[in-house]
């Protein structure tokens, strides 16, 4: 229930207007002292004493007191005369309950018949609640809302402006708590609806009523949302206000204030949670209104704005009117490197920098000194591809706000009025963009893509240019408005990767039509062009930061691997000078952009070339010098455009003492060290000698390092470099490790954290190189000796301190992740004491009270258990198992999920050891520990899906590992049955597909254990039935693949049970093969080849183990039409034609099937020989013989066809 008026007075009157006398009204701004050392009433304690004295006297008054009116007048005046603004007087400590008590008592003393006192009381409410930021209790809120709503009903209209102002302050963020009064305010005949109506002639009342409605709709975080009906009523009023034309004979200034209040109200409605737009054209109407107001007051824009924007890929139909065009604009070539045309504004470029920046503040006033903005001059597109150089009527490439206003056509009084009007127009444009930002964030991305063409253009193709966000970014005179437009564009680009992924222009488009993919690619190129122009022209540091951030969003979402190369190189070079920008926020955003460049679709060939280029090869090229260099560069520029080997003059050498050029803009000495890596290392480690930037992180009397945000961003860029381009930085492995160690020794936890993350990325990059499937040649890998040396230094350095830093659990967590990124081969070569230290620390951290640390430690143990040098150590396996079992009972689902994952890894280690070590390992492992693991995994299979997924995998591995002697023990009988039934239940459940996939995998693993009693167990039938059901009916093809693979695992015919169960398996596989292409989900279709491959393998496996009693049913199946379908797929399988569409996935899904076509033919021949040798014994076996003949003939025909092809 914060009582603030951010949307009432302060939002409409700029602080710079405070010096002029304004009566206490809706226009009143909080009293501002002239300065910190200027006039004050004594001290802050005097103001508090004055308030206490007045409050005491006021509380002593009663309604029956003599001279009540005079006393109230005097006390109200005294309280109103004080400045309680905590912004200027932070030491003021007036208790909120004292303010609430005073206001409640005052409202009981002022009758509604005394209208002058009512006004003063309302001013007092606004004054105290606004300046002291009082959070009212429920009783005070109810009393004050009752009083003001009663005043609106009973007092004269001339008082309503002040009453509404007080009400807007009271209800600020308290809309849901005022529900009992909302019907009086927002009902059918509510006073707010009356005064906010477009038919209301009193613009001041209309503005304050809209502000009050906006404050009601404002949602404070943590509070419930406003009632949907009231919110909808307010929303419609705000939208109707924006769509209504300006009433005749209305002052433009007042109209702007009304529109601004409506925009803020609309923003509050849209920001109060996900907004459900009405049916039909409501969203299009909102966007159309906001787009019109985005250009409010922009000179030269005469547009027939549509009432509704429709989602369409084609450009909208609004355009600039040119009633008397002199002649059509002549198309010209696109500007190279954003060099402006020879217009009258060109001569101003040389003088900008020294004096211009200081004259442009951030309050928007400075923007309005431009009398004739460029849009007034007609023609041309944002950056002006179609501008004619000699035509003054055509839009100049150089933004209008860069020119001075010495040619103003107004006298001083007229200029002041025009300046104020331009300021209010700018605020309207800013408010419209804030609303548009709320719409972008509140509407589903897919819905919004249809409206992109209305706000983001593609390349100019002639004709009138569209008015878009890019127009504002390049041409709006207010830096705040430009920054808002950039925020909107950034929000639209954020998360658009899936949409932009369609873009492609590597091939020339067809002449008959332009494909949508090519249009999207053109949009990406136009965004690059426009933002590069904005980057060159922008001088406001805050807006410049937004430009660079917007470029980072574009780079992070655009599919450059599908676009013609050449977009990133100019941007890469253009950004280099900004690394030396005076403003730390700009430097941070530049590093963010570099991080996006080395992250997007890494490794990207164009970025690889850029990383290999030394600085001197491009620093003097076009586009690397920016107009801001003369004023905004705080490091020495003399060496920027000169290669490092150029001899320095004496003046240059002396200047280097003030500007550390060498550490700041390093030149690549050897080809193996990228310039960007050197830059980031220097930003993290080198002192910043220029102390003009007040944001530096000073340390005593020594030289200050870069500000912490710059260093953190540089460390993140280094991490991105290591992750995406490890091959380019691997030669600097030890140097980067030293940077990380230095960061870990610092006291700032954020720096320590990013240092540890950098170590983790280095370890992960090394592991990726040594993975066999990545096929990295040995000569290209980091030498093993260097990896061992690297980890020896890391583990003997400050990482141990991070592991034991209990005050910063996030750092401990990251340090655990770093330990888990050690290359297994390198771990084996570390000293025994180092290995023991790693294991001991991780085992100890699993008992941490912080769930993040415990999760990371359990995960690291789950990785260590796979290390070849540790997995055969029975003591380590037992210790790890006990730790994991304890973690499975943790109350945190994150800990349990990682514990289950680690248990899955541990049980896979058991199966590997069973094959590599043999029975000895199985005998050394405790039966009781195995039983506990089986019971824990069974229990975990009933947990949340992310726990269950790994638990069922572990169950399958354990059932595979158990020996005959264990399975026959009575202690294992019930847990064994429970484990299998848990797997069967999970296969049949409606859990996520990953869980069911793992459950099928688990059953298949269990079937591999020859000691498992599949022939006699009661649960065997349920296991096969569940797999048969899934293989034919599951919508997810990966689940079908795993179930088919599991059905093909049993190696003996007896495992499949009786003939009825065997035939059930056969029919299920045959039906699944016949329907292997039936799916409504295109994403599943890509797995259909792998599914057919696995099903064909399973059917041939069943034939290979079938017995004579199965022949009648098998022969009947193959003799029908079903047999021809099976034969067609088996031919493709034997000839290895299936699975080609997704070979990697096929190899993963078709378990163990990595045989050649010749081996498959050989297996088919062996099956045929075995079936021919089956002999029927006894009488009445004729049917079996006939069935055998059909099957044998089928296989002979299949084999002959395969051999012929």
GROMACS .gro file of N, CA and C in nm, residues 413-549:
model
  411
  413UNK      N    1   1.058   3.427  -2.645
  413UNK     CA    2   0.936   3.376  -2.581
  413UNK      C    3   0.874   3.261  -2.661
  414UNK      N    4   0.871   3.277  -2.794
  414UNK     CA    5   0.815   3.170  -2.875
  414UNK      C    6   0.900   3.045  -2.865
  415UNK      N    7   1.031   3.063  -2.860
  415UNK     CA    8   1.121   2.949  -2.849
  415UNK      C    9   1.100   2.874  -2.719
  416UNK      N   10   1.079   2.949  -2.607
  416UNK     CA   11   1.055   2.882  -2.480
  416UNK      C   12   0.927   2.799  -2.485
  417UNK      N   13   0.822   2.855  -2.542
  417UNK     CA   14   0.696   2.782  -2.553
  417UNK      C   15   0.711   2.660  -2.642
  418UNK      N   16   0.781   2.679  -2.754
  418UNK     CA   17   0.802   2.567  -2.844
  418UNK      C   18   0.888   2.459  -2.778
  419UNK      N   19   0.987   2.503  -2.701
  419UNK     CA   20   1.073   2.407  -2.633
  419UNK      C   21   0.994   2.323  -2.534
  420UNK      N   22   0.905   2.388  -2.458
  420UNK     CA   23   0.825   2.316  -2.361
  420UNK      C   24   0.728   2.220  -2.430
  421UNK      N   25   0.672   2.263  -2.543
  421UNK     CA   26   0.580   2.176  -2.615
  421UNK      C   27   0.654   2.054  -2.671
  422UNK      N   28   0.774   2.079  -2.723
  422UNK     CA   29   0.852   1.966  -2.774
  422UNK      C   30   0.888   1.870  -2.660
  423UNK      N   31   0.915   1.925  -2.542
  423UNK     CA   32   0.944   1.840  -2.427
  423UNK      C   33   0.826   1.750  -2.395
  424UNK      N   34   0.703   1.805  -2.395
  424UNK     CA   35   0.586   1.725  -2.364
  424UNK      C   36   0.555   1.627  -2.476
  425UNK      N   37   0.579   1.666  -2.600
  425UNK     CA   38   0.563   1.571  -2.710
  425UNK      C   39   0.660   1.453  -2.693
  426UNK      N   40   0.782   1.485  -2.652
  426UNK     CA   41   0.881   1.379  -2.631
  426UNK      C   42   0.835   1.284  -2.522
  427UNK      N   43   0.772   1.340  -2.418
  427UNK     CA   44   0.723   1.254  -2.311
  427UNK      C   45   0.610   1.164  -2.359
  428UNK      N   46   0.527   1.215  -2.447
  428UNK     CA   47   0.422   1.131  -2.504
  428UNK      C   48   0.484   1.018  -2.585
  429UNK      N   49   0.582   1.050  -2.667
  429UNK     CA   50   0.648   0.946  -2.747
  429UNK      C   51   0.714   0.842  -2.655
  430UNK      N   52   0.775   0.892  -2.548
  430UNK     CA   53   0.839   0.801  -2.454
  430UNK      C   54   0.737   0.712  -2.386
  431UNK      N   55   0.623   0.770  -2.346
  431UNK     CA   56   0.518   0.689  -2.284
  431UNK      C   57   0.461   0.586  -2.379
  432UNK      N   58   0.444   0.623  -2.506
  432UNK     CA   59   0.394   0.527  -2.605
  432UNK      C   60   0.490   0.410  -2.621
  433UNK      N   61   0.619   0.439  -2.620
  433UNK     CA   62   0.718   0.332  -2.633
  433UNK      C   63   0.723   0.245  -2.508
  434UNK      N   64   0.702   0.305  -2.391
  434UNK     CA   65   0.694   0.224  -2.269
  434UNK      C   66   0.575   0.128  -2.276
  435UNK      N   67   0.462   0.178  -2.327
  435UNK     CA   68   0.345   0.091  -2.343
  435UNK      C   69   0.373  -0.020  -2.444
  436UNK      N   70   0.438   0.016  -2.554
  436UNK     CA   71   0.470  -0.084  -2.656
  436UNK      C   72   0.562  -0.190  -2.597
  437UNK      N   73   0.654  -0.148  -2.511
  437UNK     CA   74   0.743  -0.244  -2.446
  437UNK      C   75   0.662  -0.340  -2.358
  438UNK      N   76   0.563  -0.287  -2.286
  438UNK     CA   77   0.478  -0.373  -2.204
  438UNK      C   78   0.398  -0.471  -2.290
  439UNK      N   79   0.352  -0.424  -2.408
  439UNK     CA   80   0.280  -0.514  -2.500
  439UNK      C   81   0.372  -0.625  -2.548
  440UNK      N   82   0.494  -0.588  -2.587
  440UNK     CA   83   0.590  -0.687  -2.638
  440UNK      C   84   0.619  -0.793  -2.532
  441UNK      N   85   0.630  -0.751  -2.406
  441UNK     CA   86   0.659  -0.845  -2.299
  441UNK      C   87   0.537  -0.926  -2.258
  442UNK      N   88   0.418  -0.873  -2.282
  442UNK     CA   89   0.297  -0.939  -2.236
  442UNK      C   90   0.227  -1.025  -2.339
  443UNK      N   91   0.269  -1.013  -2.466
  443UNK     CA   92   0.203  -1.088  -2.573
  443UNK      C   93   0.292  -1.206  -2.612
  444UNK      N   94   0.231  -1.315  -2.645
  444UNK     CA   95   0.306  -1.432  -2.688
  444UNK      C   96   0.390  -1.398  -2.811
  445UNK      N   97   0.512  -1.445  -2.810
  445UNK     CA   98   0.606  -1.412  -2.918
  445UNK      C   99   0.549  -1.448  -3.055
  446UNK      N  100   0.489  -1.564  -3.063
  446UNK     CA  101   0.438  -1.610  -3.192
  446UNK      C  102   0.331  -1.516  -3.246
  447UNK      N  103   0.249  -1.462  -3.157
  447UNK     CA  104   0.146  -1.368  -3.200
  447UNK      C  105   0.208  -1.239  -3.250
  448UNK      N  106   0.313  -1.195  -3.183
  448UNK     CA  107   0.374  -1.067  -3.215
  448UNK      C  108   0.450  -1.070  -3.346
  449UNK      N  109   0.499  -1.186  -3.388
  449UNK     CA  110   0.578  -1.192  -3.511
  449UNK      C  111   0.501  -1.140  -3.631
  450UNK      N  112   0.369  -1.156  -3.629
  450UNK     CA  113   0.289  -1.107  -3.742
  450UNK      C  114   0.290  -0.957  -3.755
  451UNK      N  115   0.326  -0.886  -3.648
  451UNK     CA  116   0.325  -0.739  -3.652
  451UNK      C  117   0.465  -0.681  -3.669
  452UNK      N  118   0.566  -0.765  -3.687
  452UNK     CA  119   0.703  -0.714  -3.700
  452UNK      C  120   0.716  -0.615  -3.814
  453UNK      N  121   0.648  -0.643  -3.924
  453UNK     CA  122   0.666  -0.556  -4.042
  453UNK      C  123   0.618  -0.414  -4.017
  454UNK      N  124   0.534  -0.395  -3.914
  454UNK     CA  125   0.487  -0.259  -3.883
  454UNK      C  126   0.589  -0.181  -3.802
  455UNK      N  127   0.685  -0.249  -3.741
  455UNK     CA  128   0.780  -0.182  -3.653
  455UNK      C  129   0.925  -0.203  -3.694
  456UNK      N  130   0.951  -0.303  -3.777
  456UNK     CA  131   1.088  -0.330  -3.823
  456UNK      C  132   1.083  -0.347  -3.974
  457UNK      N  133   1.147  -0.258  -4.049
  457UNK     CA  134   1.139  -0.267  -4.196
  457UNK      C  135   1.247  -0.359  -4.251
  458UNK      N  136   1.232  -0.392  -4.379
  458UNK     CA  137   1.342  -0.454  -4.449
  458UNK      C  138   1.412  -0.346  -4.532
  459UNK      N  139   1.495  -0.384  -4.623
  459UNK     CA  140   1.571  -0.285  -4.699
  459UNK      C  141   1.478  -0.198  -4.783
  460UNK      N  142   1.515  -0.071  -4.804
  460UNK     CA  143   1.433   0.016  -4.888
  460UNK      C  144   1.428  -0.036  -5.031
  461UNK      N  145   1.310  -0.031  -5.088
  461UNK     CA  146   1.295  -0.072  -5.227
  461UNK      C  147   1.235   0.039  -5.311
  462UNK      N  148   1.248   0.161  -5.266
  462UNK     CA  149   1.188   0.273  -5.337
  462UNK      C  150   1.052   0.306  -5.280
  463UNK      N  151   0.999   0.423  -5.317
  463UNK     CA  152   0.870   0.464  -5.266
  463UNK      C  153   0.884   0.533  -5.133
  464UNK      N  154   0.772   0.575  -5.074
  464UNK     CA  155   0.777   0.646  -4.945
  464UNK      C  156   0.828   0.554  -4.836
  465UNK      N  157   0.915   0.605  -4.751
  465UNK     CA  158   0.973   0.520  -4.646
  465UNK      C  159   0.872   0.494  -4.535
  466UNK      N  160   0.874   0.378  -4.476
  466UNK     CA  161   0.784   0.351  -4.363
  466UNK      C  162   0.835   0.418  -4.236
  467UNK      N  163   0.745   0.440  -4.145
  467UNK     CA  164   0.781   0.494  -4.014
  467UNK      C  165   0.786   0.377  -3.916
  468UNK      N  166   0.902   0.350  -3.863
  468UNK     CA  167   0.922   0.233  -3.778
  468UNK      C  168   1.005   0.271  -3.657
  469UNK      N  169   1.035   0.173  -3.576
  469UNK     CA  170   1.122   0.195  -3.461
  469UNK      C  171   1.259   0.245  -3.505
  470UNK      N  172   1.304   0.200  -3.620
  470UNK     CA  173   1.435   0.243  -3.668
  470UNK      C  174   1.436   0.391  -3.703
  471UNK      N  175   1.322   0.443  -3.747
  471UNK     CA  176   1.311   0.587  -3.773
  471UNK      C  177   1.337   0.664  -3.645
  472UNK      N  178   1.277   0.618  -3.535
  472UNK     CA  179   1.294   0.686  -3.407
  472UNK      C  180   1.438   0.675  -3.360
  473UNK      N  181   1.495   0.556  -3.373
  473UNK     CA  182   1.632   0.534  -3.327
  473UNK      C  183   1.729   0.626  -3.397
  474UNK      N  184   1.705   0.652  -3.524
  474UNK     CA  185   1.797   0.737  -3.601
  474UNK      C  186   1.760   0.884  -3.596
  475UNK      N  187   1.632   0.917  -3.583
  475UNK     CA  188   1.590   1.054  -3.610
  475UNK      C  189   1.527   1.128  -3.493
  476UNK      N  190   1.486   1.060  -3.389
  476UNK     CA  191   1.420   1.133  -3.280
  476UNK      C  192   1.521   1.221  -3.207
  477UNK      N  193   1.483   1.347  -3.177
  477UNK     CA  194   1.579   1.438  -3.113
  477UNK      C  195   1.604   1.409  -2.966
  478UNK      N  196   1.521   1.326  -2.900
  478UNK     CA  197   1.536   1.303  -2.757
  478UNK      C  198   1.614   1.174  -2.733
  479UNK      N  199   1.723   1.179  -2.658
  479UNK     CA  200   1.797   1.055  -2.629
  479UNK      C  201   1.715   0.956  -2.547
  480UNK      N  202   1.625   1.008  -2.462
  480UNK     CA  203   1.542   0.917  -2.384
  480UNK      C  204   1.446   0.841  -2.474
  481UNK      N  205   1.389   0.909  -2.571
  481UNK     CA  206   1.297   0.843  -2.664
  481UNK      C  207   1.373   0.742  -2.748
  482UNK      N  208   1.491   0.780  -2.794
  482UNK     CA  209   1.571   0.686  -2.872
  482UNK      C  210   1.605   0.562  -2.788
  483UNK      N  211   1.638   0.585  -2.662
  483UNK     CA  212   1.670   0.472  -2.574
  483UNK      C  213   1.548   0.382  -2.554
  484UNK      N  214   1.430   0.441  -2.541
  484UNK     CA  215   1.308   0.360  -2.526
  484UNK      C  216   1.282   0.277  -2.651
  485UNK      N  217   1.300   0.338  -2.768
  485UNK     CA  218   1.281   0.263  -2.893
  485UNK      C  219   1.379   0.147  -2.901
  486UNK      N  220   1.500   0.168  -2.856
  486UNK     CA  221   1.599   0.061  -2.857
  486UNK      C  222   1.561  -0.050  -2.759
  487UNK      N  223   1.503  -0.012  -2.645
  487UNK     CA  224   1.458  -0.113  -2.549
  487UNK      C  225   1.346  -0.198  -2.609
  488UNK      N  226   1.254  -0.133  -2.681
  488UNK     CA  227   1.145  -0.208  -2.745
  488UNK      C  228   1.202  -0.304  -2.850
  489UNK      N  229   1.292  -0.252  -2.933
  489UNK     CA  230   1.352  -0.336  -3.036
  489UNK      C  231   1.429  -0.453  -2.973
  490UNK      N  232   1.499  -0.426  -2.863
  490UNK     CA  233   1.571  -0.533  -2.794
  490UNK      C  234   1.474  -0.640  -2.743
  491UNK      N  235   1.361  -0.596  -2.687
  491UNK     CA  236   1.263  -0.691  -2.635
  491UNK      C  237   1.203  -0.774  -2.747
  492UNK      N  238   1.184  -0.713  -2.865
  492UNK     CA  239   1.130  -0.788  -2.978
  492UNK      C  240   1.233  -0.891  -3.028
  493UNK      N  241   1.360  -0.853  -3.026
  493UNK     CA  242   1.463  -0.945  -3.074
  493UNK      C  243   1.492  -1.056  -2.973
  494UNK      N  244   1.475  -1.024  -2.846
  494UNK     CA  245   1.504  -1.122  -2.742
  494UNK      C  246   1.411  -1.242  -2.756
  495UNK      N  247   1.468  -1.360  -2.766
  495UNK     CA  248   1.387  -1.480  -2.779
  495UNK      C  249   1.332  -1.505  -2.918
  496UNK      N  250   1.380  -1.431  -3.019
  496UNK     CA  251   1.329  -1.447  -3.155
  496UNK      C  252   1.413  -1.544  -3.238
  497UNK      N  253   1.500  -1.620  -3.173
  497UNK     CA  254   1.591  -1.707  -3.248
  497UNK      C  255   1.515  -1.808  -3.333
  498UNK      N  256   1.409  -1.864  -3.278
  498UNK     CA  257   1.333  -1.964  -3.353
  498UNK      C  258   1.267  -1.902  -3.476
  499UNK      N  259   1.220  -1.778  -3.461
  499UNK     CA  260   1.155  -1.710  -3.573
  499UNK      C  261   1.258  -1.671  -3.679
  500UNK      N  262   1.369  -1.613  -3.635
  500UNK     CA  263   1.471  -1.569  -3.731
  500UNK      C  264   1.549  -1.685  -3.790
  501UNK      N  265   1.538  -1.804  -3.730
  501UNK     CA  266   1.612  -1.919  -3.782
  501UNK      C  267   1.574  -1.953  -3.925
  502UNK      N  268   1.457  -1.906  -3.969
  502UNK     CA  269   1.414  -1.931  -4.107
  502UNK      C  270   1.493  -1.847  -4.206
  503UNK      N  271   1.549  -1.735  -4.161
  503UNK     CA  272   1.616  -1.641  -4.251
  503UNK      C  273   1.731  -1.710  -4.325
  504UNK      N  274   1.741  -1.681  -4.455
  504UNK     CA  275   1.849  -1.736  -4.535
  504UNK      C  276   1.862  -1.656  -4.664
  505UNK      N  277   1.984  -1.619  -4.696
  505UNK     CA  278   2.007  -1.549  -4.822
  505UNK      C  279   2.137  -1.596  -4.890
  506UNK      N  280   2.178  -1.718  -4.859
  506UNK     CA  281   2.300  -1.769  -4.921
  506UNK      C  282   2.281  -1.794  -5.070
  507UNK      N  283   2.156  -1.821  -5.111
  507UNK     CA  284   2.125  -1.839  -5.253
  507UNK      C  285   2.045  -1.720  -5.303
  508UNK      N  286   2.058  -1.691  -5.431
  508UNK     CA  287   1.984  -1.579  -5.490
  508UNK      C  288   1.836  -1.612  -5.492
  509UNK      N  289   1.750  -1.514  -5.459
  509UNK     CA  290   1.606  -1.541  -5.458
  509UNK      C  291   1.551  -1.554  -5.599
  510UNK      N  292   1.441  -1.624  -5.608
  510UNK     CA  293   1.375  -1.637  -5.738
  510UNK      C  294   1.320  -1.503  -5.782
  511UNK      N  295   1.317  -1.483  -5.911
  511UNK     CA  296   1.269  -1.355  -5.963
  511UNK      C  297   1.118  -1.343  -5.955
  512UNK      N  298   1.046  -1.456  -5.955
  512UNK     CA  299   0.901  -1.449  -5.958
  512UNK      C  300   0.843  -1.404  -5.824
  513UNK      N  301   0.907  -1.441  -5.716
  513UNK     CA  302   0.860  -1.399  -5.584
  513UNK      C  303   0.977  -1.399  -5.487
  514UNK      N  304   0.957  -1.331  -5.375
  514UNK     CA  305   1.060  -1.325  -5.272
  514UNK      C  306   1.023  -1.420  -5.161
  515UNK      N  307   1.102  -1.523  -5.136
  515UNK     CA  308   1.070  -1.618  -5.027
  515UNK      C  309   1.071  -1.548  -4.892
  516UNK      N  310   0.993  -1.602  -4.799
  516UNK     CA  311   0.989  -1.544  -4.665
  516UNK      C  312   1.126  -1.550  -4.598
  517UNK      N  313   1.201  -1.657  -4.625
  517UNK     CA  314   1.334  -1.669  -4.565
  517UNK      C  315   1.425  -1.556  -4.611
  518UNK      N  316   1.413  -1.519  -4.738
  518UNK     CA  317   1.496  -1.410  -4.789
  518UNK      C  318   1.451  -1.275  -4.731
  519UNK      N  319   1.321  -1.258  -4.714
  519UNK     CA  320   1.270  -1.134  -4.653
  519UNK      C  321   1.322  -1.118  -4.510
  520UNK      N  322   1.321  -1.229  -4.435
  520UNK     CA  323   1.372  -1.222  -4.298
  520UNK      C  324   1.522  -1.191  -4.297
  521UNK      N  325   1.594  -1.250  -4.391
  521UNK     CA  326   1.737  -1.220  -4.399
  521UNK      C  327   1.760  -1.073  -4.430
  522UNK      N  328   1.674  -1.016  -4.513
  522UNK     CA  329   1.685  -0.874  -4.544
  522UNK      C  330   1.657  -0.788  -4.421
  523UNK      N  331   1.563  -0.832  -4.338
  523UNK     CA  332   1.534  -0.762  -4.213
  523UNK      C  333   1.659  -0.760  -4.124
  524UNK      N  334   1.725  -0.873  -4.113
  524UNK     CA  335   1.846  -0.881  -4.031
  524UNK      C  336   1.953  -0.786  -4.083
  525UNK      N  337   1.970  -0.781  -4.215
  525UNK     CA  338   2.071  -0.692  -4.273
  525UNK      C  339   2.035  -0.546  -4.252
  526UNK      N  340   1.906  -0.514  -4.263
  526UNK     CA  341   1.864  -0.376  -4.241
  526UNK      C  342   1.883  -0.335  -4.096
  527UNK      N  343   1.859  -0.426  -4.004
  527UNK     CA  344   1.884  -0.396  -3.863
  527UNK      C  345   2.032  -0.370  -3.839
  528UNK      N  346   2.117  -0.449  -3.900
  528UNK     CA  347   2.261  -0.427  -3.888
  528UNK      C  348   2.298  -0.289  -3.941
  529UNK      N  349   2.244  -0.256  -4.058
  529UNK     CA  350   2.279  -0.127  -4.121
  529UNK      C  351   2.234  -0.010  -4.035
  530UNK      N  352   2.109  -0.015  -3.988
  530UNK     CA  353   2.054   0.097  -3.913
  530UNK      C  354   2.122   0.113  -3.778
  531UNK      N  355   2.142   0.003  -3.708
  531UNK     CA  356   2.205   0.012  -3.576
  531UNK      C  357   2.351   0.055  -3.588
  532UNK      N  358   2.416   0.019  -3.696
  532UNK     CA  359   2.553   0.067  -3.717
  532UNK      C  360   2.555   0.217  -3.737
  533UNK      N  361   2.457   0.269  -3.810
  533UNK     CA  362   2.446   0.415  -3.827
  533UNK      C  363   2.418   0.483  -3.693
  534UNK      N  364   2.328   0.425  -3.615
  534UNK     CA  365   2.299   0.482  -3.484
  534UNK      C  366   2.421   0.480  -3.395
  535UNK      N  367   2.501   0.377  -3.407
  535UNK     CA  368   2.623   0.365  -3.328
  535UNK      C  369   2.720   0.477  -3.361
  536UNK      N  370   2.731   0.510  -3.488
  536UNK     CA  371   2.822   0.617  -3.530
  536UNK      C  372   2.775   0.754  -3.483
  537UNK      N  373   2.644   0.774  -3.483
  537UNK     CA  374   2.592   0.909  -3.458
  537UNK      C  375   2.564   0.938  -3.311
  538UNK      N  376   2.544   0.835  -3.230
  538UNK     CA  377   2.498   0.857  -3.092
  538UNK      C  378   2.610   0.912  -3.003
  539UNK      N  379   2.575   1.013  -2.925
  539UNK     CA  380   2.671   1.070  -2.829
  539UNK      C  381   2.624   1.059  -2.686
  540UNK      N  382   2.497   1.034  -2.663
  540UNK     CA  383   2.448   1.016  -2.526
  540UNK      C  384   2.495   0.880  -2.475
  541UNK      N  385   2.574   0.877  -2.368
  541UNK     CA  386   2.627   0.747  -2.321
  541UNK      C  387   2.517   0.648  -2.287
  542UNK      N  388   2.408   0.696  -2.226
  542UNK     CA  389   2.301   0.605  -2.189
  542UNK      C  390   2.236   0.542  -2.312
  543UNK      N  391   2.211   0.625  -2.413
  543UNK     CA  392   2.149   0.573  -2.535
  543UNK      C  393   2.248   0.487  -2.613
  544UNK      N  394   2.375   0.527  -2.613
  544UNK     CA  395   2.477   0.448  -2.680
  544UNK      C  396   2.483   0.307  -2.620
  545UNK      N  397   2.470   0.298  -2.489
  545UNK     CA  398   2.467   0.167  -2.423
  545UNK      C  399   2.352   0.084  -2.475
  546UNK      N  400   2.235   0.146  -2.493
  546UNK     CA  401   2.120   0.074  -2.544
  546UNK      C  402   2.140   0.028  -2.688
  547UNK      N  403   2.207   0.110  -2.769
  547UNK     CA  404   2.235   0.070  -2.907
  547UNK      C  405   2.319  -0.058  -2.909
  548UNK      N  406   2.422  -0.059  -2.827
  548UNK     CA  407   2.513  -0.174  -2.826
  548UNK      C  408   2.442  -0.298  -2.769
  549UNK      N  409   2.359  -0.278  -2.667
  549UNK     CA  410   2.282  -0.391  -2.612
  549UNK      C  411   2.187  -0.447  -2.716
   0.00000   0.00000   0.00000
